[in-house]
XYZ file of C-alpha atoms in Angstrom:
582
model
C 11.686 29.778 -65.396
C 8.721 31.023 -63.392
C 8.153 29.727 -59.848
C 4.826 29.526 -58.074
C 4.398 30.872 -54.536
C 5.008 27.533 -52.864
C 8.266 27.009 -54.738
C 9.379 30.527 -53.834
C 8.635 29.905 -50.180
C 10.590 26.655 -50.241
C 13.523 28.396 -51.898
C 13.591 31.030 -49.163
C 13.427 28.410 -46.445
C 16.253 26.467 -48.043
C 18.305 29.672 -48.188
C 17.762 30.249 -44.488
C 18.693 26.653 -43.713
C 21.794 26.959 -45.876
C 22.955 30.176 -44.248
C 22.151 28.790 -40.794
C 24.277 25.739 -41.525
C 27.098 27.958 -42.724
C 26.954 30.006 -39.536
C 26.942 26.919 -37.343
C 29.999 25.640 -39.182
C 31.616 29.063 -38.787
C 30.880 28.917 -35.067
C 32.601 25.553 -34.785
C 35.574 26.822 -36.786
C 35.762 29.903 -34.579
C 36.210 27.834 -31.463
C 38.211 24.914 -32.837
C 40.766 26.901 -34.830
C 43.126 29.471 -33.423
C 45.518 27.331 -31.433
C 48.182 25.528 -33.389
C 48.611 22.080 -31.926
C 51.126 19.584 -33.151
C 51.927 16.023 -32.317
C 55.080 16.942 -30.475
C 53.485 18.987 -27.656
C 54.574 18.079 -24.152
C 52.049 16.206 -22.070
C 51.412 18.977 -19.575
C 48.513 17.841 -17.330
C 46.644 20.996 -18.247
C 46.901 20.084 -21.920
C 44.693 17.022 -21.518
C 45.067 13.389 -22.498
C 46.665 11.985 -25.623
C 45.301 9.101 -27.608
C 47.057 5.744 -27.956
C 49.375 7.156 -30.639
C 50.589 10.050 -28.495
C 48.417 12.600 -30.315
C 46.341 15.222 -28.575
C 42.685 14.079 -28.651
C 40.093 16.014 -30.643
C 38.300 16.944 -27.421
C 41.389 18.498 -25.933
C 42.176 20.324 -29.153
C 38.697 21.831 -29.000
C 39.150 22.732 -25.318
C 42.461 24.459 -25.959
C 40.959 26.287 -28.920
C 37.881 27.532 -27.086
C 40.056 28.597 -24.143
C 42.424 30.557 -26.393
C 40.682 33.981 -26.090
C 40.311 33.761 -22.300
C 42.473 35.644 -19.828
C 42.761 32.650 -17.504
C 43.637 29.860 -19.917
C 44.991 27.414 -17.357
C 41.788 27.618 -15.287
C 39.764 27.270 -18.471
C 41.569 24.178 -19.752
C 41.634 22.501 -16.353
C 37.923 23.093 -15.672
C 36.721 21.993 -19.123
C 38.955 18.950 -19.181
C 37.393 17.723 -15.943
C 33.810 18.722 -16.799
C 33.289 18.342 -20.544
C 34.203 14.696 -21.090
C 35.086 13.846 -24.689
C 32.845 16.364 -26.444
C 34.071 18.683 -29.194
C 30.713 20.484 -29.463
C 31.444 24.183 -28.782
C 27.993 24.716 -27.268
C 28.532 21.900 -24.787
C 32.015 23.164 -23.973
C 30.678 26.621 -23.152
C 27.893 25.076 -21.085
C 30.500 23.005 -19.247
C 32.284 26.244 -18.425
C 29.058 27.684 -17.010
C 28.535 24.518 -14.959
C 31.968 24.693 -13.353
C 31.510 28.405 -12.595
C 28.153 27.658 -10.945
C 29.740 24.971 -8.778
C 32.439 27.355 -7.547
C 29.947 30.167 -6.921
C 27.766 27.741 -4.964
C 30.768 26.850 -2.817
C 31.468 30.552 -2.273
C 27.856 31.077 -1.178
C 28.206 28.250 1.351
C 31.464 29.789 2.551
C 29.770 33.141 3.134
C 27.065 31.432 5.168
C 29.632 29.671 7.368
C 31.650 32.856 7.845
C 28.498 34.800 8.766
C 27.846 32.449 11.683
C 31.346 33.119 13.021
C 31.515 36.852 12.304
C 31.436 39.318 15.196
C 31.667 42.571 13.208
C 28.050 43.605 12.428
C 29.038 45.369 9.211
C 30.964 42.325 7.976
C 28.058 40.076 8.946
C 25.678 42.153 6.805
C 28.166 42.009 3.934
C 28.397 38.208 4.160
C 24.626 37.867 4.165
C 24.414 40.046 1.068
C 27.194 38.022 -0.598
C 25.009 34.941 -0.357
C 22.134 36.769 -2.079
C 24.460 37.976 -4.817
C 25.863 34.492 -5.403
C 22.353 33.068 -5.742
C 21.552 35.740 -8.333
C 24.793 35.006 -10.193
C 23.904 31.309 -10.312
C 20.447 32.156 -11.699
C 22.027 34.216 -14.484
C 24.461 31.442 -15.359
C 21.523 29.003 -15.489
C 19.769 31.369 -17.904
C 22.933 31.554 -19.986
C 23.182 27.749 -20.020
C 19.598 27.474 -21.244
C 20.115 30.171 -23.861
C 22.994 28.164 -25.360
C 20.783 25.039 -25.304
C 18.014 26.844 -27.207
C 20.397 28.201 -29.839
C 18.383 29.942 -32.579
C 20.465 31.088 -35.528
C 17.739 33.519 -36.664
C 18.113 35.403 -33.386
C 21.882 35.247 -33.146
C 22.611 38.865 -32.251
C 19.918 38.942 -29.542
C 21.195 35.658 -28.115
C 24.778 36.879 -27.922
C 23.705 40.189 -26.370
C 21.681 38.357 -23.714
C 24.604 36.078 -22.913
C 27.091 38.925 -22.615
C 24.768 40.952 -20.395
C 23.950 38.046 -18.070
C 27.513 36.742 -17.760
C 28.731 40.291 -17.210
C 26.227 40.590 -14.365
C 27.692 37.509 -12.641
C 31.091 39.212 -12.684
C 29.563 42.390 -11.269
C 27.785 40.536 -8.454
C 30.954 38.802 -7.314
C 32.844 42.094 -7.332
C 29.973 43.730 -5.415
C 30.261 41.021 -2.772
C 33.868 41.999 -2.156
C 33.051 45.721 -2.222
C 30.700 45.168 0.721
C 33.607 44.609 3.120
C 34.745 48.220 3.039
C 35.748 49.349 6.549
C 35.098 45.947 8.122
C 37.314 44.274 10.706
C 38.586 40.710 10.757
C 39.585 38.503 7.840
C 36.183 37.850 6.246
C 37.069 40.012 3.233
C 40.238 38.055 2.475
C 38.490 34.725 2.944
C 35.698 35.686 0.549
C 38.206 37.015 -1.957
C 39.968 33.657 -1.858
C 36.652 31.785 -2.111
C 35.634 33.787 -5.182
C 38.990 33.745 -6.979
C 38.306 30.742 -9.196
C 34.637 31.507 -9.891
C 35.480 35.081 -10.921
C 38.095 33.760 -13.328
C 35.707 31.196 -14.759
C 32.998 33.844 -15.174
C 35.526 36.013 -16.991
C 36.402 33.056 -19.213
C 32.733 32.477 -20.055
C 32.367 36.093 -21.142
C 35.521 35.789 -23.256
C 34.191 32.694 -25.050
C 30.883 34.349 -25.918
C 32.585 37.602 -26.910
C 34.916 35.711 -29.234
C 31.989 34.085 -31.027
C 30.295 37.472 -31.259
C 33.383 39.111 -32.741
C 33.781 36.304 -35.307
C 30.284 36.939 -36.647
C 30.874 40.683 -36.564
C 34.024 40.176 -38.637
C 32.034 38.056 -41.089
C 29.451 40.884 -41.227
C 26.720 38.322 -40.687
C 23.986 38.725 -38.138
C 20.314 38.086 -37.611
C 19.238 40.964 -39.843
C 21.316 39.630 -42.720
C 19.831 36.183 -42.196
C 16.295 37.433 -42.214
C 16.798 39.146 -45.557
C 16.373 35.690 -47.046
C 12.810 35.432 -45.854
C 10.352 38.002 -44.581
C 9.769 36.731 -41.060
C 6.485 36.354 -39.307
C 5.995 38.399 -36.111
C 6.848 35.243 -34.184
C 10.149 34.900 -36.055
C 11.063 38.520 -35.381
C 10.522 38.180 -31.672
C 8.166 40.321 -29.647
C 8.971 43.002 -27.150
C 8.007 41.832 -23.670
C 6.084 45.072 -23.232
C 4.104 44.606 -26.456
C 3.361 40.996 -25.558
C 1.926 41.996 -22.221
C -0.087 44.978 -23.361
C 1.979 47.729 -21.793
C 2.330 49.747 -24.967
C -1.421 50.149 -25.040
C -1.294 51.250 -21.421
C 1.434 53.850 -21.870
C 0.622 55.133 -25.332
C -1.275 58.052 -23.832
C 0.285 60.987 -21.985
C -2.146 60.830 -19.116
C -2.730 57.939 -16.739
C -6.516 58.108 -16.993
C -6.788 54.989 -19.141
C -4.443 52.895 -17.042
C -6.304 50.140 -15.209
C -4.234 49.139 -12.181
C -4.393 45.671 -10.683
C -3.905 47.207 -7.257
C -4.045 50.747 -5.855
C -1.912 51.983 -2.958
C -3.064 55.131 -1.155
C -1.985 56.616 2.155
C -5.425 58.148 2.615
C -7.118 54.751 2.576
C -8.790 55.164 -0.807
C -6.912 52.210 -2.309
C -6.716 48.528 -1.489
C -3.580 49.088 0.627
C -1.990 51.966 2.501
C 1.602 50.787 1.984
C 3.547 49.618 -1.054
C 4.908 46.572 0.758
C 1.389 45.306 1.376
C 0.698 45.478 -2.363
C 3.765 43.390 -3.242
C 2.051 40.195 -2.046
C -0.484 40.547 -4.886
C 2.183 40.423 -7.611
C 2.095 37.028 -9.381
C 5.451 35.226 -9.397
C 7.428 34.874 -12.620
C 4.519 36.104 -14.682
C 4.683 37.048 -18.363
C 1.662 39.319 -17.971
C 2.107 42.887 -16.815
C 0.958 43.606 -13.263
C 0.099 47.283 -12.758
C 0.423 49.081 -9.412
C -0.848 52.628 -8.998
C 0.643 54.517 -6.057
C -1.392 57.603 -5.281
C 0.059 60.925 -4.199
C 1.850 60.837 -0.862
C 5.179 60.306 0.875
C 5.725 56.606 1.571
C 8.332 56.055 4.253
C 9.237 52.430 3.627
C 11.914 50.198 2.137
C 10.662 48.335 -0.908
C 12.207 45.410 -2.796
C 10.734 44.076 -6.029
C 12.130 40.551 -5.816
C 13.629 38.506 -8.691
C 10.398 36.565 -9.184
C 8.348 39.769 -9.569
C 8.654 40.102 -13.332
C 6.756 42.391 -15.721
C 5.721 44.901 -13.078
C 4.576 48.401 -14.008
C 4.447 50.967 -11.202
C 3.153 54.501 -11.694
C 2.401 57.460 -9.477
C 0.923 60.942 -9.652
C 4.228 62.610 -10.498
C 7.829 62.444 -9.338
C 7.301 65.253 -6.819
C 3.886 64.046 -5.618
C 4.370 60.285 -5.209
C 7.576 59.767 -3.206
C 9.185 56.682 -1.663
C 11.715 57.714 0.953
C 14.243 56.223 3.378
C 17.471 57.148 5.144
C 19.667 54.035 5.496
C 23.353 54.850 5.053
C 26.927 53.642 5.348
C 27.796 55.551 8.525
C 24.975 53.828 10.386
C 26.438 50.427 9.567
C 25.002 49.342 6.204
C 27.042 48.211 3.169
C 26.327 50.517 0.235
C 23.999 48.111 -1.580
C 21.866 47.628 1.518
C 21.201 51.345 1.987
C 18.768 51.517 -0.938
C 15.266 52.820 -0.301
C 13.938 50.882 -3.307
C 15.522 47.807 -4.895
C 14.373 46.414 -8.257
C 15.462 42.838 -9.041
C 12.648 41.447 -11.221
C 13.163 41.721 -14.989
C 11.037 43.897 -17.307
C 10.235 46.497 -14.649
C 8.769 49.851 -15.652
C 8.269 52.877 -13.380
C 6.596 56.115 -14.338
C 5.978 59.397 -12.482
C 7.487 58.352 -9.121
C 10.165 59.855 -6.869
C 12.789 57.714 -5.079
C 14.668 59.338 -2.213
C 17.347 58.832 0.429
C 17.382 61.639 2.977
C 20.529 60.589 4.914
C 22.387 63.759 3.918
C 25.972 64.511 2.809
C 27.588 63.527 6.121
C 26.330 59.951 6.067
C 28.426 58.903 3.053
C 26.901 56.200 0.801
C 23.107 56.351 0.889
C 21.299 54.893 -2.129
C 17.808 55.997 -3.161
C 17.320 53.378 -5.901
C 19.240 50.204 -6.800
C 18.344 48.443 -10.047
C 19.411 44.918 -11.071
C 16.437 44.316 -13.351
C 17.139 43.380 -16.961
C 15.382 45.578 -19.521
C 14.183 48.021 -16.867
C 12.665 51.369 -17.855
C 12.190 54.530 -15.773
C 10.133 57.345 -17.264
C 9.638 60.814 -15.750
C 10.975 59.664 -12.382
C 13.189 61.410 -9.825
C 16.048 59.927 -7.806
C 17.171 62.260 -5.028
C 19.956 61.840 -2.504
C 23.525 62.870 -1.854
C 26.311 60.279 -2.193
C 25.506 57.256 -4.391
C 21.917 58.244 -5.184
C 21.254 55.918 -8.131
C 22.887 52.493 -8.241
C 22.473 51.241 -11.814
C 23.906 47.961 -10.637
C 23.724 45.505 -13.560
C 22.059 44.440 -16.833
C 20.131 46.664 -19.285
C 18.428 49.861 -18.135
C 16.851 52.872 -19.862
C 15.959 56.195 -18.210
C 13.973 58.847 -20.041
C 13.155 62.376 -18.781
C 14.279 61.555 -15.252
C 16.063 63.831 -12.790
C 18.885 62.568 -10.576
C 20.370 64.696 -7.824
C 23.343 64.197 -5.530
C 26.889 65.071 -4.571
C 29.481 62.273 -4.868
C 29.334 59.470 -7.486
C 25.590 59.930 -7.499
C 25.110 57.848 -10.655
C 27.160 54.677 -10.334
C 27.188 50.956 -11.093
C 28.000 48.499 -13.872
C 24.810 48.323 -15.929
C 24.493 48.819 -19.663
C 22.474 51.972 -19.090
C 21.323 54.859 -21.272
C 19.964 58.118 -19.848
C 18.040 60.030 -22.486
C 16.778 63.598 -21.915
C 17.616 63.342 -18.193
C 18.714 66.072 -15.793
C 21.675 65.669 -13.434
C 21.531 68.077 -10.508
C 24.623 68.646 -8.353
C 23.726 69.419 -4.742
C 25.697 71.179 -2.022
C 28.134 68.758 -0.329
C 30.039 69.104 2.937
C 32.772 71.737 2.968
C 35.577 69.218 2.418
C 33.894 67.330 -0.408
C 34.094 67.490 -4.188
C 31.180 66.575 -6.431
C 31.280 63.816 -9.051
C 28.307 62.911 -11.214
C 29.272 59.402 -12.384
C 31.396 56.474 -11.180
C 31.104 53.583 -13.605
C 32.166 50.126 -12.379
C 33.254 48.007 -15.370
C 35.833 45.523 -14.040
C 36.437 43.450 -17.190
C 37.363 44.881 -20.596
C 34.856 42.600 -22.358
C 31.840 43.618 -20.281
C 29.239 45.280 -22.566
C 28.483 47.912 -19.936
C 28.739 51.693 -19.701
C 26.973 54.786 -18.454
C 25.673 56.601 -21.531
C 24.155 60.064 -21.161
C 22.466 61.376 -24.290
C 20.832 64.790 -24.662
C 21.138 65.264 -20.914
C 21.487 68.401 -18.810
C 24.097 68.990 -16.088
C 23.097 71.804 -13.734
C 23.688 73.092 -10.226
C 21.118 73.036 -7.445
C 20.576 76.652 -6.272
C 22.152 75.868 -2.874
C 25.280 74.549 -4.586
C 25.909 77.625 -6.759
C 27.564 79.791 -4.053
C 30.116 77.060 -3.217
C 30.792 75.500 -6.620
C 34.199 77.171 -6.924
C 35.282 75.620 -3.620
C 33.521 72.236 -3.832
C 34.268 71.594 -7.487
C 32.222 69.338 -9.744
C 33.328 66.772 -12.350
C 31.631 64.549 -14.898
C 32.985 61.327 -13.442
C 35.840 59.249 -12.077
C 36.925 55.627 -12.697
C 35.553 53.416 -9.921
C 36.830 50.210 -11.529
C 39.696 49.463 -13.894
C 37.728 49.557 -17.161
C 35.243 52.269 -16.188
C 33.352 53.516 -19.265
C 31.183 56.625 -19.567
C 29.954 58.410 -22.694
C 28.354 61.862 -22.617
C 26.965 63.119 -25.885
C 24.639 65.750 -27.297
C 24.205 67.151 -23.790
C 24.107 70.590 -22.175
C 26.853 70.991 -19.553
C 26.583 74.127 -17.443
C 29.480 76.055 -15.931
C 29.535 74.007 -12.710
C 31.626 71.270 -14.387
C 35.375 71.929 -14.245
C 37.192 72.341 -17.594
C 39.319 69.253 -16.866
C 36.068 67.295 -16.862
C 37.201 64.055 -15.223
C 38.674 63.347 -11.798
C 41.095 60.521 -10.857
C 39.868 57.908 -8.371
C 43.183 57.337 -6.600
C 46.565 58.246 -8.036
C 47.032 56.717 -11.500
C 44.480 53.940 -11.013
C 42.603 53.134 -14.246
C 43.662 56.327 -16.035
C 44.997 54.316 -18.975
C 42.317 51.605 -19.028
C 39.116 53.601 -18.535
C 37.112 54.876 -21.505
C 35.651 58.371 -21.209
C 34.220 59.978 -24.313
C 32.319 63.141 -25.152
C 30.608 64.039 -28.402
C 28.805 67.156 -29.599
C 28.098 68.582 -26.151
C 27.255 72.222 -25.580
C 27.196 74.816 -22.794
C 29.924 76.565 -20.754
C 30.957 73.300 -19.091
C 31.478 71.521 -22.408
C 35.094 72.674 -22.486
C 37.449 72.379 -25.407
C 39.230 69.072 -25.815
C 42.573 70.716 -24.996
C 41.321 71.535 -21.491
C 40.031 68.063 -20.636
C 42.069 65.518 -18.662
C 45.057 64.187 -20.605
C 44.721 60.542 -19.560
C 45.028 57.819 -22.146
C 41.490 56.793 -21.188
C 39.934 60.136 -22.152
C 38.998 59.692 -25.803
C 38.114 61.907 -28.704
C 35.214 60.041 -30.256
C 33.780 60.428 -33.730
C 30.146 60.511 -34.772
C 30.431 56.884 -35.877
C 31.750 55.780 -32.476
C 29.155 57.868 -30.641
C 26.427 56.147 -32.663
C 27.493 52.763 -31.276
C 26.429 53.995 -27.834
C 22.913 54.981 -28.886
C 20.134 52.746 -27.529
C 19.526 50.832 -30.747
C 23.159 49.833 -31.209
C 24.366 49.734 -27.604
C 21.791 47.356 -26.135
C 19.318 46.659 -28.960
C 16.756 49.042 -27.505
C 14.382 48.642 -30.432
C 13.657 45.121 -29.199
C 12.509 46.177 -25.715
C 12.332 49.961 -25.213
C 10.558 50.835 -28.438
C 7.539 48.695 -27.665
C 7.055 50.116 -24.183
C 5.249 53.254 -25.280
C 7.859 55.374 -23.470
C 9.278 58.191 -25.584
C 12.469 56.943 -27.169
C 15.049 57.966 -29.763
C 16.943 54.922 -31.068
C 19.841 56.828 -32.633
C 21.507 60.227 -32.523
C 19.516 63.396 -31.898
C 21.802 65.650 -33.919
C 22.699 63.422 -36.858
C 20.119 62.550 -39.461
C 19.916 58.796 -40.069
C 21.388 57.547 -43.321
C 18.867 56.489 -45.928
């Protein structure tokens, strides 16, 4: 029987509705099956209430089921039982989990404020002040996660789950960063904050586990947004639009030169722009805008500390070249600043893009941690930029980040953090450290095994600064070391020069994280790309296949096609050395 166009369109829509309904049912099954409950269970308070016949209520069955994949089940059941009421809706249960986590984080923020008033150690006082900022950011990300669950869209399932995992992961990172800030402080502020954050960190972990479980169920079913959309060719609106396309940035960056860029504000030290300093220009940035705001920073060395705040979204900053437009500072750990507060430039607002700019911390190798650039922005892009420093140069702190054709220089852990970050065609330059120091390129900070984060270096170059060459046999260099328990770093299709030791990876302290980290190399080249037999023999050092390596390419790792591809920045979604399957 022949169908006209209208009938065909209806049939496609019905197919989408049918598959959507199936997936929603599968979601409910995923979170309400998996724990075998029977009528004879003991009435442990954590198990919830029974009905009048002594049976476990449907709500409590759902709570126990959704808490099953979590690492802190007792906290999960207790919190949902008190917060969720009688609902069995998995979405509402997950939202209830977010709500409880937000309440505990809010209490921790208040605690930090009270402790700050009583603290006499200046370093600890700075750390407590920063803890409050981090907790506020964590709460914002949990609010976003709550809203994302509310606006559940089955046609964008994989994007939704990726967003949730990234944002919840960030809340875990922020709480851990708060505690990291108390290094070398006196008094008991560190222990008090650790106690204050104990429950919220567990609840954040539980939230990530719930979302990850749903994600894995759909992966096992081999059903995702792309499969759904095969039923109906979507409109551009249905496919979703890159934030950079929507705001016109692709048009701005599609050319190699900057001649056609029309900045909203110009910064110039020589007085030829609207402002002479970058900080003056920040006041012109509209708050929480969906339209790109363009700042042109003319050639010059700008000695100032710059923070692009959370509400400064969709900002594009470009200069006259990474060696000509430089932002520089010298804050450092030895002079009393927690690591995170040493940064010359901090980027917090989402959808940030920088091009042809240098970021620098000049504190030197004796001043310990001294960050040039700290990035917390989600879907941030850096193109043809330079980050120069010594220890802890680039802090890829959290969320999704992409770096293309950038150079990063330093000595110890000079690329570190817990972002889902890909460096493509970037150069890593090891500088001369102090005589008693070793050099380590990366220190990845994944604390939880479910966090979707890693440092991924693809088609990169690892080389020695000329001043380092004479001492590289004494002050040896390594690819990375495990900063946190589930540290994950992938280096693939890269040139590794002779400066890197054959063992490749360096322990952090004793046996810490050697079995739980994940360090993989694939198809590297150069004298420092040693044979597998020479690399460290930890359980965490993996031999990865081409198929596994492909899962860490931008398209698969953090859905880069949805936000990097539309930026106009040069970008390879998959492997450089393996032809895509047809």
